[in-house]
Amino acid sequence: MTVHNRTSFLDRVAENLGRERRTEVQAPVYSVQPQDRVFQGATQDELIEKLEAQCSVIHTSFDRTTRAALGDSLQKVLASFEGSRKVISAGGPRLDEFGLPGIYDELREEGFDFRIWNDQEGDVTFAEQAGVGIVFSDITLAESGTVTLFNDKHNGRSISLLPETFIAIIPKSTLVPRMTQVARVIHEQEQKGNPVSSCVSFITGPSNSADIEMNLIVGVHGPVKAAYILVEDL
């Protein structure tokens, strides 16, 4: 897109404001920053307790496991969903990191149909038909029970949006207190010139809505059930 006469337009605006045009702007530093005090100093284990408590509020099941027992946890959650045996999973290096190729092979032997998202034709169609989508949380907010997904070619938005249910695998190291820390991470990466996903998804349990009297209805416009599996890091 070509922008015409931008400099002259902004100069005229600044002139009408009675000042020179500012070409560099720095974020203000506030003397009081209450957003940093929420769960300040909490350990990772304390954040896990906060996350688990919040999961009961957002109608999301919670399981804490190890990498060695991740297969058992996945099997338990899939059995609890009792839905379609079609499963679409995010791909990328974390599959091998968590030993998921072997786990998925074992589940295939039990009748599950797994597809790994790779930004190829047919991924979205499969996601529409899938009963379960499996994603990896990049940053996890303990306060709200929110998983943050940096969507890319290995992690399409459809995985957590189109299937009837979804599972978020949460590495313990991704836990932070709240949105404040997520925004700071994104800002710091931008400042360093590191590429940041053009789409960042914040997902808090299954889809839901509430009327003016705050009567919560779960399963409105997306997954009707959600499960978080927190995995202890090596």
GROMACS .gro file of C-alpha atoms in nm:
model
  234
    1MET     CA    1   0.000   0.000   0.000
    2THR     CA    2   0.133   0.343  -0.097
    3VAL     CA    3   0.073   0.632   0.143
    4HIS     CA    4   0.066   0.978  -0.013
    5ASN     CA    5   0.135   1.313   0.156
    6ARG     CA    6   0.181   1.154   0.500
    7THR     CA    7   0.461   1.386   0.610
    8SER     CA    8   0.284   1.706   0.510
    9PHE     CA    9  -0.041   1.587   0.670
   10LEU     CA   10   0.126   1.502   1.002
   11ASP     CA   11   0.322   1.831   0.996
   12ARG     CA   12  -0.007   2.020   0.957
   13VAL     CA   13  -0.165   1.828   1.248
   14ALA     CA   14   0.134   1.903   1.472
   15GLU     CA   15   0.125   2.269   1.371
   16ASN     CA   16  -0.242   2.295   1.462
   17LEU     CA   17  -0.158   2.139   1.800
   18GLY     CA   18   0.100   2.411   1.854
   19ARG     CA   19   0.406   2.186   1.870
   20GLU     CA   20   0.669   2.017   1.654
   21ARG     CA   21   0.587   1.679   1.504
   22ARG     CA   22   0.715   1.391   1.714
   23THR     CA   23   0.895   1.122   1.517
   24GLU     CA   24   1.008   0.911   1.814
   25VAL     CA   25   0.783   0.809   2.102
   26GLN     CA   26   0.878   0.621   2.418
   27ALA     CA   27   0.631   0.443   2.642
   28PRO     CA   28   0.579   0.631   2.971
   29VAL     CA   29   0.713   0.486   3.295
   30TYR     CA   30   0.442   0.500   3.560
   31SER     CA   31   0.526   0.537   3.927
   32VAL     CA   32   0.251   0.290   4.023
   33GLN     CA   33   0.220  -0.038   3.832
   34PRO     CA   34  -0.034  -0.260   4.010
   35GLN     CA   35  -0.040  -0.505   3.719
   36ASP     CA   36   0.301  -0.633   3.826
   37ARG     CA   37   0.187  -0.710   4.180
   38VAL     CA   38  -0.059  -0.987   4.087
   39PHE     CA   39   0.096  -1.316   4.209
   40GLN     CA   40   0.428  -1.133   4.242
   41GLY     CA   41   0.697  -1.365   4.375
   42ALA     CA   42   0.485  -1.677   4.326
   43THR     CA   43   0.677  -1.995   4.249
   44GLN     CA   44   0.594  -2.214   3.950
   45ASP     CA   45   0.425  -2.464   4.182
   46GLU     CA   46   0.214  -2.187   4.336
   47LEU     CA   47   0.114  -2.072   3.987
   48ILE     CA   48   0.010  -2.429   3.908
   49GLU     CA   49  -0.223  -2.423   4.209
   50LYS     CA   50  -0.373  -2.095   4.084
   51LEU     CA   51  -0.416  -2.240   3.736
   52GLU     CA   52  -0.582  -2.557   3.863
   53ALA     CA   53  -0.824  -2.356   4.077
   54GLN     CA   54  -0.912  -2.134   3.782
   55CYS     CA   55  -0.979  -2.438   3.562
   56SER     CA   56  -1.274  -2.528   3.782
   57VAL     CA   57  -1.416  -2.181   3.718
   58ILE     CA   58  -1.380  -2.200   3.338
   59HIS     CA   59  -1.520  -2.556   3.309
   60THR     CA   60  -1.189  -2.709   3.203
   61SER     CA   61  -1.048  -3.038   3.327
   62PHE     CA   62  -0.694  -3.027   3.463
   63ASP     CA   63  -0.432  -3.300   3.484
   64ARG     CA   64  -0.072  -3.278   3.602
   65THR     CA   65   0.170  -3.534   3.466
   66THR     CA   66   0.527  -3.607   3.357
   67ARG     CA   67   0.663  -3.657   3.007
   68ALA     CA   68   0.695  -4.028   3.075
   69ALA     CA   69   0.326  -4.050   3.171
   70LEU     CA   70   0.193  -3.808   2.908
   71GLY     CA   71   0.060  -4.095   2.695
   72ASP     CA   72  -0.153  -4.224   2.982
   73SER     CA   73  -0.288  -3.875   3.049
   74LEU     CA   74  -0.381  -3.824   2.685
   75GLN     CA   75  -0.553  -4.160   2.671
   76LYS     CA   76  -0.753  -4.076   2.985
   77VAL     CA   77  -0.865  -3.740   2.849
   78LEU     CA   78  -0.957  -3.882   2.507
   79ALA     CA   79  -1.165  -4.150   2.678
   80SER     CA   80  -1.347  -3.887   2.885
   81PHE     CA   81  -1.444  -3.688   2.575
   82GLU     CA   82  -1.625  -3.988   2.422
   83GLY     CA   83  -1.642  -3.819   2.083
   84SER     CA   84  -1.510  -3.873   1.734
   85ARG     CA   85  -1.186  -4.066   1.715
   86LYS     CA   86  -1.050  -3.821   1.461
   87VAL     CA   87  -0.773  -3.612   1.622
   88ILE     CA   88  -0.575  -3.325   1.473
   89SER     CA   89  -0.258  -3.213   1.648
   90ALA     CA   90  -0.019  -2.923   1.620
   91GLY     CA   91   0.313  -3.024   1.469
   92GLY     CA   92   0.666  -2.891   1.482
   93PRO     CA   93   0.965  -2.976   1.702
   94ARG     CA   94   0.759  -3.011   2.020
   95LEU     CA   95   0.616  -3.338   1.893
   96ASP     CA   96   0.955  -3.504   1.934
   97GLU     CA   97   1.034  -3.302   2.246
   98PHE     CA   98   0.735  -3.458   2.425
   99GLY     CA   99   0.766  -3.801   2.263
  100LEU     CA  100   0.430  -3.767   2.094
  101PRO     CA  101   0.499  -3.956   1.767
  102GLY     CA  102   0.528  -4.281   1.962
  103ILE     CA  103   0.225  -4.195   2.177
  104TYR     CA  104   0.018  -4.117   1.868
  105ASP     CA  105   0.122  -4.446   1.706
  106GLU     CA  106  -0.001  -4.636   2.011
  107LEU     CA  107  -0.333  -4.450   2.000
  108ARG     CA  108  -0.367  -4.523   1.628
  109GLU     CA  109  -0.347  -4.892   1.713
  110GLU     CA  110  -0.645  -4.833   1.942
  111GLY     CA  111  -0.849  -4.693   1.655
  112PHE     CA  112  -0.773  -4.320   1.664
  113ASP     CA  113  -0.716  -4.136   1.336
  114PHE     CA  114  -0.442  -3.877   1.390
  115ARG     CA  115  -0.338  -3.599   1.154
  116ILE     CA  116  -0.048  -3.359   1.217
  117TRP     CA  117  -0.109  -3.000   1.108
  118ASN     CA  118   0.148  -2.885   0.854
  119ASP     CA  119  -0.031  -2.604   0.672
  120GLN     CA  120  -0.121  -2.833   0.384
  121GLU     CA  121  -0.434  -2.884   0.179
  122GLY     CA  122  -0.682  -3.091   0.373
  123ASP     CA  123  -0.578  -2.974   0.720
  124VAL     CA  124  -0.877  -2.746   0.767
  125THR     CA  125  -1.122  -3.002   0.629
  126PHE     CA  126  -0.986  -3.265   0.868
  127ALA     CA  127  -1.009  -3.019   1.158
  128GLU     CA  128  -1.375  -2.957   1.075
  129GLN     CA  129  -1.444  -3.330   1.102
  130ALA     CA  130  -1.218  -3.395   1.402
  131GLY     CA  131  -1.353  -3.461   1.747
  132VAL     CA  132  -1.037  -3.342   1.921
  133GLY     CA  133  -0.767  -3.080   1.858
  134ILE     CA  134  -0.436  -3.092   2.047
  135VAL     CA  135  -0.226  -2.778   2.090
  136PHE     CA  136   0.084  -2.671   2.285
  137SER     CA  137   0.064  -2.365   2.507
  138ASP     CA  138   0.342  -2.114   2.440
  139ILE     CA  139   0.265  -1.901   2.745
  140THR     CA  140   0.008  -1.992   3.011
  141LEU     CA  141  -0.174  -1.738   3.228
  142ALA     CA  142  -0.239  -1.870   3.578
  143GLU     CA  143  -0.475  -1.589   3.678
  144SER     CA  144  -0.731  -1.649   3.402
  145GLY     CA  145  -0.653  -2.006   3.298
  146THR     CA  146  -0.561  -1.890   2.948
  147VAL     CA  147  -0.332  -2.066   2.702
  148THR     CA  148  -0.144  -1.850   2.452
  149LEU     CA  149  -0.081  -1.990   2.104
  150PHE     CA  150   0.165  -1.835   1.861
  151ASN     CA  151  -0.001  -1.961   1.547
  152ASP     CA  152   0.226  -2.063   1.259
  153LYS     CA  153   0.256  -2.328   0.987
  154HIS     CA  154   0.280  -2.601   1.253
  155ASN     CA  155  -0.002  -2.464   1.468
  156GLY     CA  156  -0.306  -2.351   1.271
  157ARG     CA  157  -0.589  -2.162   1.437
  158SER     CA  158  -0.835  -2.428   1.321
  159ILE     CA  159  -0.688  -2.687   1.560
  160SER     CA  160  -0.833  -2.518   1.868
  161LEU     CA  161  -1.140  -2.372   1.698
  162LEU     CA  162  -1.308  -2.630   1.474
  163PRO     CA  163  -1.301  -2.966   1.660
  164GLU     CA  164  -1.571  -3.040   1.914
  165THR     CA  165  -1.316  -3.058   2.197
  166PHE     CA  166  -0.956  -2.953   2.249
  167ILE     CA  167  -0.659  -3.045   2.464
  168ALA     CA  168  -0.383  -2.803   2.560
  169ILE     CA  169  -0.047  -2.951   2.656
  170ILE     CA  170   0.114  -2.704   2.897
  171PRO     CA  171   0.486  -2.722   2.974
  172LYS     CA  172   0.536  -2.614   3.335
  173SER     CA  173   0.796  -2.358   3.227
  174THR     CA  174   0.535  -2.163   3.027
  175LEU     CA  175   0.343  -2.053   3.338
  176VAL     CA  176   0.329  -1.680   3.411
  177PRO     CA  177   0.098  -1.485   3.643
  178ARG     CA  178  -0.117  -1.298   3.389
  179MET     CA  179  -0.156  -1.108   3.061
  180THR     CA  180   0.098  -0.849   3.178
  181GLN     CA  181   0.385  -1.091   3.129
  182VAL     CA  182   0.263  -1.210   2.788
  183ALA     CA  183   0.243  -0.856   2.655
  184ARG     CA  184   0.593  -0.790   2.787
  185VAL     CA  185   0.736  -1.098   2.616
  186ILE     CA  186   0.580  -1.002   2.282
  187HIS     CA  187   0.703  -0.643   2.315
  188GLU     CA  188   1.057  -0.752   2.402
  189GLN     CA  189   1.072  -0.986   2.103
  190GLU     CA  190   0.955  -0.706   1.875
  191GLN     CA  191   1.218  -0.470   2.021
  192LYS     CA  192   1.488  -0.728   1.950
  193GLY     CA  193   1.372  -0.765   1.592
  194ASN     CA  194   1.272  -1.128   1.642
  195PRO     CA  195   0.977  -1.247   1.433
  196VAL     CA  196   0.653  -1.273   1.628
  197SER     CA  197   0.351  -1.463   1.502
  198SER     CA  198   0.110  -1.245   1.306
  199CYS     CA  199  -0.171  -1.424   1.491
  200VAL     CA  200  -0.162  -1.480   1.865
  201SER     CA  201  -0.457  -1.674   2.008
  202PHE     CA  202  -0.566  -1.646   2.372
  203ILE     CA  203  -0.793  -1.935   2.468
  204THR     CA  204  -0.961  -1.968   2.806
  205GLY     CA  205  -1.127  -2.307   2.831
  206PRO     CA  206  -1.420  -2.413   2.609
  207SER     CA  207  -1.623  -2.160   2.413
  208ASN     CA  208  -1.873  -1.974   2.628
  209SER     CA  209  -2.092  -1.670   2.650
  210ALA     CA  210  -2.304  -1.496   2.913
  211ASP     CA  211  -2.615  -1.281   2.903
  212ILE     CA  212  -2.657  -0.948   3.078
  213GLU     CA  213  -2.717  -1.127   3.409
  214MET     CA  214  -2.391  -1.323   3.362
  215ASN     CA  215  -2.556  -1.662   3.327
  216LEU     CA  216  -2.274  -1.861   3.168
  217ILE     CA  217  -2.346  -2.085   2.870
  218VAL     CA  218  -2.063  -2.317   2.768
  219GLY     CA  219  -2.014  -2.450   2.415
  220VAL     CA  220  -2.150  -2.167   2.202
  221HIS     CA  221  -1.930  -2.114   1.898
  222GLY     CA  222  -1.637  -2.353   1.926
  223PRO     CA  223  -1.511  -2.645   2.135
  224VAL     CA  224  -1.767  -2.754   2.392
  225LYS     CA  225  -1.512  -2.924   2.618
  226ALA     CA  226  -1.151  -2.845   2.705
  227ALA     CA  227  -0.874  -3.016   2.898
  228TYR     CA  228  -0.536  -2.888   3.015
  229ILE     CA  229  -0.250  -3.132   3.069
  230LEU     CA  230   0.037  -2.971   3.258
  231VAL     CA  231   0.365  -3.149   3.193
  232GLU     CA  232   0.660  -3.129   3.430
  233ASP     CA  233   0.976  -3.019   3.250
  234LEU     CA  234   1.285  -3.237   3.244
   0.00000   0.00000   0.00000
